[in-house]
Amino acid sequence: MPKHLTAAQVDHYRDRGYIAPLDLLTASETAEARAKLEAYEARSGGPLGGAQRAGGHLLWPWIDELMRHETLLDAVEDLIGPDILCWNSIFWIKEANSPSYVGWHQDLEYWGLDNDELVSAWIALSPASEAAGAMSVLPGSHRELLSHDETYHADNMLTRGQELKIDVSQREVASMALEPGQMSMHNVRLAHGSGPNTTDDRRIGISLQYMPTRTKQLLVDWDFATLVRGTDDYGNFELTPRPQSDFDPVAVEFHQRAGVALRELLYQGAERPPERAPTL
Ligand SMILES: O=C(O)CCC(=O)C(=O)O
């Protein structure tokens, strides 16, 4: 008996590789989260970027709490069972009327994780309509292993500017447009991407990557994750500290180590040296 999803939603996820939209945050919770992000941006002098896009759950308690949201974890548990690690959190912000896009890609190839059960939850903190550059997916592509070009295109938000080598126009494409406070969930092997933001508002999303505790990291010697539910009987990842306040020194020190490790992982075998902060 699923805890949050319907049996039909679980079947859809297994068969098509995604579920969207799902209601998660209330309007006031969403506004509060956005206000926290934008208050920090106002204080720090500009849009969040660089190394702060990844691992925000180590810098700000509100993201740590979002990562542990009970309804979200119930939905994740319905898909991967009760012992759950969260690998990372990543901000995906496209400024108003910006050309930033995310090339069509599958994530698993780059992450070094040994199983394809990982679930990415993407939460909208502002409108993620098609005009704003919502994510789209190729339904069912989580059963294929596709290869990528690495374009390093300046507007492609991915670490290496990845782009699938296939002709997407020949495929079925499904939009995962979201209202603020809604989320989508997709299997990390599902091909996905998103276009530019043509609206006058920012498109703000945060993605959280959940995995069963039995997952192993195969590409690098050290990796980290957050135990968000159940028990970790495997110890394959160093468990993150919880920030007790914004920029808690213990968690900030961990965030710095985590950033170095993520850079090493995501640029492994890359044609070009690390020029931009790694995200995914
Ligand atoms: O935000 C986007 O448009 C893409 C995000 C993404 O690639 C992901 O969450 O895996």
PDB file of C-alpha atoms and ligand atoms in Angstrom:
ATOM      1  CA  MET A   1       0.000   0.000   0.000  1.00  0.00           C
ATOM      2  CA  PRO A   2       1.744   3.246  -1.098  1.00  0.00           C
ATOM      3  CA  LYS A   3       2.129   5.949   1.589  1.00  0.00           C
ATOM      4  CA  HIS A   4       1.440   8.951  -0.633  1.00  0.00           C
ATOM      5  CA  LEU A   5       1.305   8.077  -4.327  1.00  0.00           C
ATOM      6  CA  THR A   6      -1.538   6.186  -5.916  1.00  0.00           C
ATOM      7  CA  ALA A   7      -0.878   2.753  -7.394  1.00  0.00           C
ATOM      8  CA  ALA A   8      -1.483   4.320 -10.823  1.00  0.00           C
ATOM      9  CA  GLN A   9       1.197   6.964 -10.180  1.00  0.00           C
ATOM     10  CA  VAL A  10       3.691   4.299  -9.111  1.00  0.00           C
ATOM     11  CA  ASP A  11       2.891   2.292 -12.264  1.00  0.00           C
ATOM     12  CA  HIS A  12       3.287   5.419 -14.393  1.00  0.00           C
ATOM     13  CA  TYR A  13       6.679   6.102 -12.819  1.00  0.00           C
ATOM     14  CA  ARG A  14       7.881   2.542 -13.406  1.00  0.00           C
ATOM     15  CA  ASP A  15       6.646   2.508 -16.997  1.00  0.00           C
ATOM     16  CA  ARG A  16       7.219   6.113 -18.145  1.00  0.00           C
ATOM     17  CA  GLY A  17       9.981   7.153 -15.717  1.00  0.00           C
ATOM     18  CA  TYR A  18       8.332  10.223 -14.159  1.00  0.00           C
ATOM     19  CA  ILE A  19       5.385  11.702 -12.281  1.00  0.00           C
ATOM     20  CA  ALA A  20       4.250  15.330 -12.643  1.00  0.00           C
ATOM     21  CA  PRO A  21       2.752  17.447 -11.306  1.00  0.00           C
ATOM     22  CA  LEU A  22       2.439  16.605  -7.616  1.00  0.00           C
ATOM     23  CA  ASP A  23       1.304  19.152  -5.024  1.00  0.00           C
ATOM     24  CA  LEU A  24       3.883  19.616  -2.265  1.00  0.00           C
ATOM     25  CA  LEU A  25       4.153  23.088  -0.665  1.00  0.00           C
ATOM     26  CA  THR A  26       1.362  25.505   0.209  1.00  0.00           C
ATOM     27  CA  ALA A  27       1.393  28.960  -1.367  1.00  0.00           C
ATOM     28  CA  SER A  28       2.742  30.499   1.840  1.00  0.00           C
ATOM     29  CA  GLU A  29       5.442  27.827   2.266  1.00  0.00           C
ATOM     30  CA  THR A  30       6.527  28.399  -1.329  1.00  0.00           C
ATOM     31  CA  ALA A  31       6.583  32.184  -0.920  1.00  0.00           C
ATOM     32  CA  GLU A  32       8.556  31.814   2.315  1.00  0.00           C
ATOM     33  CA  ALA A  33      11.158  29.564   0.664  1.00  0.00           C
ATOM     34  CA  ARG A  34      11.552  31.936  -2.277  1.00  0.00           C
ATOM     35  CA  ALA A  35      11.813  34.909   0.091  1.00  0.00           C
ATOM     36  CA  LYS A  36      14.616  33.188   2.028  1.00  0.00           C
ATOM     37  CA  LEU A  37      16.557  32.530  -1.140  1.00  0.00           C
ATOM     38  CA  GLU A  38      16.043  36.044  -2.462  1.00  0.00           C
ATOM     39  CA  ALA A  39      16.852  37.703   0.874  1.00  0.00           C
ATOM     40  CA  TYR A  40      20.210  35.925   0.791  1.00  0.00           C
ATOM     41  CA  GLU A  41      20.752  36.976  -2.825  1.00  0.00           C
ATOM     42  CA  ALA A  42      19.958  40.599  -1.918  1.00  0.00           C
ATOM     43  CA  ARG A  43      22.445  40.484   0.979  1.00  0.00           C
ATOM     44  CA  SER A  44      25.168  38.816  -1.056  1.00  0.00           C
ATOM     45  CA  GLY A  45      24.800  41.169  -4.004  1.00  0.00           C
ATOM     46  CA  GLY A  46      23.411  39.008  -6.798  1.00  0.00           C
ATOM     47  CA  PRO A  47      21.803  35.808  -8.039  1.00  0.00           C
ATOM     48  CA  LEU A  48      22.898  32.573  -6.416  1.00  0.00           C
ATOM     49  CA  GLY A  49      25.623  31.003  -8.484  1.00  0.00           C
ATOM     50  CA  GLY A  50      28.814  29.008  -8.506  1.00  0.00           C
ATOM     51  CA  ALA A  51      29.440  26.524  -5.729  1.00  0.00           C
ATOM     52  CA  GLN A  52      26.379  27.654  -3.762  1.00  0.00           C
ATOM     53  CA  ARG A  53      24.018  26.162  -6.353  1.00  0.00           C
ATOM     54  CA  ALA A  54      24.895  22.677  -5.102  1.00  0.00           C
ATOM     55  CA  GLY A  55      24.741  21.412  -1.523  1.00  0.00           C
ATOM     56  CA  GLY A  56      22.543  24.245  -0.208  1.00  0.00           C
ATOM     57  CA  HIS A  57      21.209  21.821   2.419  1.00  0.00           C
ATOM     58  CA  LEU A  58      24.595  22.215   4.138  1.00  0.00           C
ATOM     59  CA  LEU A  59      24.389  26.002   4.133  1.00  0.00           C
ATOM     60  CA  TRP A  60      20.747  26.748   4.958  1.00  0.00           C
ATOM     61  CA  PRO A  61      18.523  24.819   7.401  1.00  0.00           C
ATOM     62  CA  TRP A  62      15.429  25.586   5.287  1.00  0.00           C
ATOM     63  CA  ILE A  63      16.789  23.432   2.483  1.00  0.00           C
ATOM     64  CA  ASP A  64      17.783  20.681   4.910  1.00  0.00           C
ATOM     65  CA  GLU A  65      14.177  20.735   6.143  1.00  0.00           C
ATOM     66  CA  LEU A  66      12.761  20.746   2.611  1.00  0.00           C
ATOM     67  CA  MET A  67      14.877  17.685   1.848  1.00  0.00           C
ATOM     68  CA  ARG A  68      13.192  15.926   4.803  1.00  0.00           C
ATOM     69  CA  HIS A  69       9.626  17.036   3.973  1.00  0.00           C
ATOM     70  CA  GLU A  70       7.381  14.180   5.156  1.00  0.00           C
ATOM     71  CA  THR A  71       5.079  14.124   2.124  1.00  0.00           C
ATOM     72  CA  LEU A  72       8.010  14.219  -0.235  1.00  0.00           C
ATOM     73  CA  LEU A  73       9.726  11.370   1.601  1.00  0.00           C
ATOM     74  CA  ASP A  74       6.498   9.337   1.624  1.00  0.00           C
ATOM     75  CA  ALA A  75       6.385   9.656  -2.175  1.00  0.00           C
ATOM     76  CA  VAL A  76      10.063   8.722  -2.477  1.00  0.00           C
ATOM     77  CA  GLU A  77       9.521   5.740  -0.156  1.00  0.00           C
ATOM     78  CA  ASP A  78       6.719   4.548  -2.424  1.00  0.00           C
ATOM     79  CA  LEU A  79       9.289   4.354  -5.218  1.00  0.00           C
ATOM     80  CA  ILE A  80      12.516   3.141  -3.554  1.00  0.00           C
ATOM     81  CA  GLY A  81      11.659   1.799  -0.094  1.00  0.00           C
ATOM     82  CA  PRO A  82      12.090   3.084   3.455  1.00  0.00           C
ATOM     83  CA  ASP A  83      15.872   3.486   3.857  1.00  0.00           C
ATOM     84  CA  ILE A  84      16.637   6.695   2.005  1.00  0.00           C
ATOM     85  CA  LEU A  85      19.703   8.852   1.418  1.00  0.00           C
ATOM     86  CA  CYS A  86      19.611  12.188  -0.346  1.00  0.00           C
ATOM     87  CA  TRP A  87      22.707  12.592  -2.490  1.00  0.00           C
ATOM     88  CA  ASN A  88      22.535  16.315  -3.118  1.00  0.00           C
ATOM     89  CA  SER A  89      20.432  19.441  -3.627  1.00  0.00           C
ATOM     90  CA  ILE A  90      20.853  21.698  -6.638  1.00  0.00           C
ATOM     91  CA  PHE A  91      19.318  25.072  -7.492  1.00  0.00           C
ATOM     92  CA  TRP A  92      18.168  25.517 -11.086  1.00  0.00           C
ATOM     93  CA  ILE A  93      17.510  29.211 -11.555  1.00  0.00           C
ATOM     94  CA  LYS A  94      16.805  30.758 -14.935  1.00  0.00           C
ATOM     95  CA  GLU A  95      16.614  34.515 -14.713  1.00  0.00           C
ATOM     96  CA  ALA A  96      13.670  36.324 -16.352  1.00  0.00           C
ATOM     97  CA  ASN A  97      14.079  36.432 -20.147  1.00  0.00           C
ATOM     98  CA  SER A  98      17.325  34.517 -20.028  1.00  0.00           C
ATOM     99  CA  PRO A  99      18.741  32.156 -22.669  1.00  0.00           C
ATOM    100  CA  SER A 100      19.856  29.599 -20.057  1.00  0.00           C
ATOM    101  CA  TYR A 101      18.763  26.106 -20.948  1.00  0.00           C
ATOM    102  CA  VAL A 102      19.464  22.528 -19.902  1.00  0.00           C
ATOM    103  CA  GLY A 103      20.546  20.237 -22.733  1.00  0.00           C
ATOM    104  CA  TRP A 104      18.802  16.919 -23.160  1.00  0.00           C
ATOM    105  CA  HIS A 105      20.653  14.471 -20.925  1.00  0.00           C
ATOM    106  CA  GLN A 106      20.562  11.426 -18.706  1.00  0.00           C
ATOM    107  CA  ASP A 107      22.223  11.943 -15.324  1.00  0.00           C
ATOM    108  CA  LEU A 108      23.309   8.525 -14.239  1.00  0.00           C
ATOM    109  CA  GLU A 109      26.260   8.291 -16.650  1.00  0.00           C
ATOM    110  CA  TYR A 110      28.056  11.114 -14.844  1.00  0.00           C
ATOM    111  CA  TRP A 111      27.322  10.440 -11.205  1.00  0.00           C
ATOM    112  CA  GLY A 112      29.181   7.162 -10.613  1.00  0.00           C
ATOM    113  CA  LEU A 113      26.267   5.686  -8.670  1.00  0.00           C
ATOM    114  CA  ASP A 114      25.698   2.012  -9.163  1.00  0.00           C
ATOM    115  CA  ASN A 115      21.956   1.705  -9.419  1.00  0.00           C
ATOM    116  CA  ASP A 116      19.278   3.214 -11.576  1.00  0.00           C
ATOM    117  CA  GLU A 117      16.664   3.546  -8.856  1.00  0.00           C
ATOM    118  CA  LEU A 118      17.638   7.115  -8.022  1.00  0.00           C
ATOM    119  CA  VAL A 119      14.739   9.530  -7.962  1.00  0.00           C
ATOM    120  CA  SER A 120      15.138  13.252  -8.665  1.00  0.00           C
ATOM    121  CA  ALA A 121      12.481  15.444  -7.114  1.00  0.00           C
ATOM    122  CA  TRP A 122      12.308  18.943  -8.646  1.00  0.00           C
ATOM    123  CA  ILE A 123      10.390  21.538  -6.652  1.00  0.00           C
ATOM    124  CA  ALA A 124       9.155  24.764  -8.239  1.00  0.00           C
ATOM    125  CA  LEU A 125       9.553  27.909  -6.108  1.00  0.00           C
ATOM    126  CA  SER A 126       8.193  30.096  -8.946  1.00  0.00           C
ATOM    127  CA  PRO A 127       6.128  29.323 -12.067  1.00  0.00           C
ATOM    128  CA  ALA A 128       7.815  26.618 -14.146  1.00  0.00           C
ATOM    129  CA  SER A 129       5.537  26.897 -17.178  1.00  0.00           C
ATOM    130  CA  GLU A 130       6.651  25.872 -20.649  1.00  0.00           C
ATOM    131  CA  ALA A 131       7.297  29.549 -21.439  1.00  0.00           C
ATOM    132  CA  ALA A 132       9.473  29.798 -18.338  1.00  0.00           C
ATOM    133  CA  GLY A 133      11.566  26.804 -19.424  1.00  0.00           C
ATOM    134  CA  ALA A 134       9.905  23.898 -17.648  1.00  0.00           C
ATOM    135  CA  MET A 135      11.586  20.512 -17.805  1.00  0.00           C
ATOM    136  CA  SER A 136      10.495  18.058 -20.473  1.00  0.00           C
ATOM    137  CA  VAL A 137      11.210  14.341 -20.587  1.00  0.00           C
ATOM    138  CA  LEU A 138      11.362  11.497 -23.093  1.00  0.00           C
ATOM    139  CA  PRO A 139       8.905   9.037 -21.518  1.00  0.00           C
ATOM    140  CA  GLY A 140      10.279   5.511 -21.186  1.00  0.00           C
ATOM    141  CA  SER A 141      13.893   6.523 -21.943  1.00  0.00           C
ATOM    142  CA  HIS A 142      14.992   5.341 -18.465  1.00  0.00           C
ATOM    143  CA  ARG A 143      15.231   1.891 -20.013  1.00  0.00           C
ATOM    144  CA  GLU A 144      17.834   3.041 -22.583  1.00  0.00           C
ATOM    145  CA  LEU A 145      21.429   4.094 -22.129  1.00  0.00           C
ATOM    146  CA  LEU A 146      22.056   7.000 -24.502  1.00  0.00           C
ATOM    147  CA  SER A 147      25.328   8.772 -25.187  1.00  0.00           C
ATOM    148  CA  HIS A 148      26.142  12.477 -24.955  1.00  0.00           C
ATOM    149  CA  ASP A 149      28.111  15.165 -26.702  1.00  0.00           C
ATOM    150  CA  GLU A 150      29.847  17.560 -24.342  1.00  0.00           C
ATOM    151  CA  THR A 151      29.280  21.015 -25.860  1.00  0.00           C
ATOM    152  CA  TYR A 152      30.373  23.331 -23.005  1.00  0.00           C
ATOM    153  CA  HIS A 153      27.856  25.791 -24.473  1.00  0.00           C
ATOM    154  CA  ALA A 154      27.835  28.951 -22.328  1.00  0.00           C
ATOM    155  CA  ASP A 155      24.035  28.891 -21.875  1.00  0.00           C
ATOM    156  CA  ASN A 156      23.774  25.170 -21.137  1.00  0.00           C
ATOM    157  CA  MET A 157      23.511  24.930 -17.346  1.00  0.00           C
ATOM    158  CA  LEU A 158      25.040  21.441 -17.167  1.00  0.00           C
ATOM    159  CA  THR A 159      28.640  21.025 -16.010  1.00  0.00           C
ATOM    160  CA  ARG A 160      29.959  19.925 -19.392  1.00  0.00           C
ATOM    161  CA  GLY A 161      27.110  21.292 -21.512  1.00  0.00           C
ATOM    162  CA  GLN A 162      25.924  17.741 -22.123  1.00  0.00           C
ATOM    163  CA  GLU A 163      23.535  17.087 -25.004  1.00  0.00           C
ATOM    164  CA  LEU A 164      22.161  13.705 -26.058  1.00  0.00           C
ATOM    165  CA  LYS A 165      23.319  12.524 -29.456  1.00  0.00           C
ATOM    166  CA  ILE A 166      19.783  11.593 -30.523  1.00  0.00           C
ATOM    167  CA  ASP A 167      17.247  13.500 -32.631  1.00  0.00           C
ATOM    168  CA  VAL A 168      14.709  14.423 -29.969  1.00  0.00           C
ATOM    169  CA  SER A 169      12.217  15.674 -32.582  1.00  0.00           C
ATOM    170  CA  GLN A 170      11.667  12.031 -33.554  1.00  0.00           C
ATOM    171  CA  ARG A 171      10.665  11.090 -30.008  1.00  0.00           C
ATOM    172  CA  GLU A 172       7.622  11.485 -27.803  1.00  0.00           C
ATOM    173  CA  VAL A 173       8.238  14.455 -25.501  1.00  0.00           C
ATOM    174  CA  ALA A 174       6.245  15.159 -22.319  1.00  0.00           C
ATOM    175  CA  SER A 175       6.255  18.466 -20.438  1.00  0.00           C
ATOM    176  CA  MET A 176       6.638  18.548 -16.662  1.00  0.00           C
ATOM    177  CA  ALA A 177       5.358  22.132 -16.277  1.00  0.00           C
ATOM    178  CA  LEU A 178       4.732  23.014 -12.643  1.00  0.00           C
ATOM    179  CA  GLU A 179       2.935  25.666 -10.615  1.00  0.00           C
ATOM    180  CA  PRO A 180       4.825  27.177  -7.683  1.00  0.00           C
ATOM    181  CA  GLY A 181       4.870  24.652  -4.814  1.00  0.00           C
ATOM    182  CA  GLN A 182       4.421  21.626  -7.064  1.00  0.00           C
ATOM    183  CA  MET A 183       7.076  19.022  -7.750  1.00  0.00           C
ATOM    184  CA  SER A 184       7.956  16.466 -10.368  1.00  0.00           C
ATOM    185  CA  MET A 185       9.773  13.185  -9.811  1.00  0.00           C
ATOM    186  CA  HIS A 186      11.877  11.429 -12.410  1.00  0.00           C
ATOM    187  CA  ASN A 187      14.161   8.432 -12.613  1.00  0.00           C
ATOM    188  CA  VAL A 188      17.720   9.717 -13.017  1.00  0.00           C
ATOM    189  CA  ARG A 189      18.179   7.686 -16.141  1.00  0.00           C
ATOM    190  CA  LEU A 190      15.226   9.365 -17.833  1.00  0.00           C
ATOM    191  CA  ALA A 191      16.262  11.742 -20.633  1.00  0.00           C
ATOM    192  CA  HIS A 192      15.272  15.303 -19.751  1.00  0.00           C
ATOM    193  CA  GLY A 193      16.069  18.897 -20.619  1.00  0.00           C
ATOM    194  CA  SER A 194      14.568  22.375 -20.622  1.00  0.00           C
ATOM    195  CA  GLY A 195      14.471  25.502 -22.773  1.00  0.00           C
ATOM    196  CA  PRO A 196      15.066  29.205 -22.079  1.00  0.00           C
ATOM    197  CA  ASN A 197      12.920  31.336 -19.809  1.00  0.00           C
ATOM    198  CA  THR A 198      10.895  33.722 -21.981  1.00  0.00           C
ATOM    199  CA  THR A 199       8.838  35.167 -19.120  1.00  0.00           C
ATOM    200  CA  ASP A 200       9.314  38.243 -16.915  1.00  0.00           C
ATOM    201  CA  ASP A 201       9.718  36.201 -13.722  1.00  0.00           C
ATOM    202  CA  ARG A 202      12.611  34.032 -12.627  1.00  0.00           C
ATOM    203  CA  ARG A 203      12.166  30.271 -12.936  1.00  0.00           C
ATOM    204  CA  ILE A 204      13.418  28.917  -9.628  1.00  0.00           C
ATOM    205  CA  GLY A 205      13.659  25.196  -9.000  1.00  0.00           C
ATOM    206  CA  ILE A 206      15.498  23.047  -6.538  1.00  0.00           C
ATOM    207  CA  SER A 207      16.235  19.408  -7.255  1.00  0.00           C
ATOM    208  CA  LEU A 208      16.879  16.705  -4.645  1.00  0.00           C
ATOM    209  CA  GLN A 209      18.358  13.331  -5.587  1.00  0.00           C
ATOM    210  CA  TYR A 210      17.151  10.405  -3.456  1.00  0.00           C
ATOM    211  CA  MET A 211      18.610   6.909  -3.446  1.00  0.00           C
ATOM    212  CA  PRO A 212      18.337   3.654  -1.498  1.00  0.00           C
ATOM    213  CA  THR A 213      20.992   3.312   1.236  1.00  0.00           C
ATOM    214  CA  ARG A 214      22.467   0.286  -0.558  1.00  0.00           C
ATOM    215  CA  THR A 215      23.689   2.518  -3.425  1.00  0.00           C
ATOM    216  CA  LYS A 216      27.449   2.545  -4.038  1.00  0.00           C
ATOM    217  CA  GLN A 217      29.720   5.177  -5.536  1.00  0.00           C
ATOM    218  CA  LEU A 218      31.922   3.557  -8.184  1.00  0.00           C
ATOM    219  CA  LEU A 219      33.882   6.476  -9.673  1.00  0.00           C
ATOM    220  CA  VAL A 220      35.520   8.201  -6.701  1.00  0.00           C
ATOM    221  CA  ASP A 221      36.759   7.009  -3.298  1.00  0.00           C
ATOM    222  CA  TRP A 222      34.798   9.444  -1.168  1.00  0.00           C
ATOM    223  CA  ASP A 223      31.234  10.602  -1.517  1.00  0.00           C
ATOM    224  CA  PHE A 224      28.643  12.009   0.857  1.00  0.00           C
ATOM    225  CA  ALA A 225      24.890  11.884   1.386  1.00  0.00           C
ATOM    226  CA  THR A 226      22.225  12.754   3.933  1.00  0.00           C
ATOM    227  CA  LEU A 227      20.257  10.066   5.735  1.00  0.00           C
ATOM    228  CA  VAL A 228      16.715  11.406   5.512  1.00  0.00           C
ATOM    229  CA  ARG A 229      14.693   8.327   6.481  1.00  0.00           C
ATOM    230  CA  GLY A 230      15.257   4.825   7.896  1.00  0.00           C
ATOM    231  CA  THR A 231      18.645   3.341   8.669  1.00  0.00           C
ATOM    232  CA  ASP A 232      21.896   3.143   6.758  1.00  0.00           C
ATOM    233  CA  ASP A 233      23.277  -0.376   7.208  1.00  0.00           C
ATOM    234  CA  TYR A 234      25.845   0.053   4.427  1.00  0.00           C
ATOM    235  CA  GLY A 235      27.995   3.095   5.233  1.00  0.00           C
ATOM    236  CA  ASN A 236      28.862   3.665   1.584  1.00  0.00           C
ATOM    237  CA  PHE A 237      28.615   7.458   1.940  1.00  0.00           C
ATOM    238  CA  GLU A 238      29.846   9.820   4.636  1.00  0.00           C
ATOM    239  CA  LEU A 239      26.723  11.202   6.253  1.00  0.00           C
ATOM    240  CA  THR A 240      26.408  14.981   6.206  1.00  0.00           C
ATOM    241  CA  PRO A 241      26.047  17.138   9.337  1.00  0.00           C
ATOM    242  CA  ARG A 242      22.811  19.117   9.751  1.00  0.00           C
ATOM    243  CA  PRO A 243      23.317  22.878   9.733  1.00  0.00           C
ATOM    244  CA  GLN A 244      22.092  24.345  13.040  1.00  0.00           C
ATOM    245  CA  SER A 245      21.946  27.850  11.569  1.00  0.00           C
ATOM    246  CA  ASP A 246      22.654  29.598   8.248  1.00  0.00           C
ATOM    247  CA  PHE A 247      26.327  29.034   7.448  1.00  0.00           C
ATOM    248  CA  ASP A 248      26.958  26.842  10.481  1.00  0.00           C
ATOM    249  CA  PRO A 249      30.799  26.511  10.442  1.00  0.00           C
ATOM    250  CA  VAL A 250      30.771  22.693  10.770  1.00  0.00           C
ATOM    251  CA  ALA A 251      28.426  22.267   7.819  1.00  0.00           C
ATOM    252  CA  VAL A 252      30.207  24.973   5.787  1.00  0.00           C
ATOM    253  CA  GLU A 253      33.504  23.088   6.175  1.00  0.00           C
ATOM    254  CA  PHE A 254      31.717  19.942   4.961  1.00  0.00           C
ATOM    255  CA  HIS A 255      30.209  21.875   2.048  1.00  0.00           C
ATOM    256  CA  GLN A 256      33.687  22.941   0.942  1.00  0.00           C
ATOM    257  CA  ARG A 257      34.958  19.344   0.990  1.00  0.00           C
ATOM    258  CA  ALA A 258      31.804  18.189  -0.764  1.00  0.00           C
ATOM    259  CA  GLY A 259      32.264  20.809  -3.495  1.00  0.00           C
ATOM    260  CA  VAL A 260      35.817  19.625  -4.178  1.00  0.00           C
ATOM    261  CA  ALA A 261      34.629  16.011  -4.349  1.00  0.00           C
ATOM    262  CA  LEU A 262      31.732  16.882  -6.655  1.00  0.00           C
ATOM    263  CA  ARG A 263      34.081  18.752  -8.975  1.00  0.00           C
ATOM    264  CA  GLU A 264      36.438  15.757  -9.093  1.00  0.00           C
ATOM    265  CA  LEU A 265      33.529  13.430  -9.823  1.00  0.00           C
ATOM    266  CA  LEU A 266      31.703  15.468 -12.442  1.00  0.00           C
ATOM    267  CA  TYR A 267      34.815  16.484 -14.360  1.00  0.00           C
ATOM    268  CA  GLN A 268      36.315  12.999 -14.370  1.00  0.00           C
ATOM    269  CA  GLY A 269      37.410  12.199 -17.925  1.00  0.00           C
ATOM    270  CA  ALA A 270      36.192  15.614 -19.189  1.00  0.00           C
ATOM    271  CA  GLU A 271      37.848  17.085 -22.278  1.00  0.00           C
ATOM    272  CA  ARG A 272      38.142  20.500 -20.675  1.00  0.00           C
ATOM    273  CA  PRO A 273      39.461  21.534 -17.257  1.00  0.00           C
ATOM    274  CA  PRO A 274      36.908  22.542 -14.637  1.00  0.00           C
ATOM    275  CA  GLU A 275      35.839  26.022 -15.722  1.00  0.00           C
ATOM    276  CA  ARG A 276      32.539  26.279 -13.932  1.00  0.00           C
ATOM    277  CA  ALA A 277      31.244  25.102 -10.590  1.00  0.00           C
ATOM    278  CA  PRO A 278      29.901  21.569 -10.945  1.00  0.00           C
ATOM    279  CA  THR A 279      26.187  21.073 -10.593  1.00  0.00           C
ATOM    280  CA  LEU A 280      25.105  17.995 -12.498  1.00  0.00           C
TER     281      LEU A 280
HETATM  282  O1  LIG B   1      16.031  22.602 -14.131  1.00  0.00           O
HETATM  283  C1  LIG B   1      16.079  22.061 -15.217  1.00  0.00           C
HETATM  284  O2  LIG B   1      15.537  22.528 -16.198  1.00  0.00           O
HETATM  285  C2  LIG B   1      16.796  20.745 -15.369  1.00  0.00           C
HETATM  286  C3  LIG B   1      17.149  20.133 -14.069  1.00  0.00           C
HETATM  287  C4  LIG B   1      17.772  18.790 -14.180  1.00  0.00           C
HETATM  288  O3  LIG B   1      18.422  18.458 -15.137  1.00  0.00           O
HETATM  289  C5  LIG B   1      17.569  17.852 -13.088  1.00  0.00           C
HETATM  290  O4  LIG B   1      16.935  18.209 -12.095  1.00  0.00           O
HETATM  291  O5  LIG B   1      18.018  16.687 -13.209  1.00  0.00           O
END
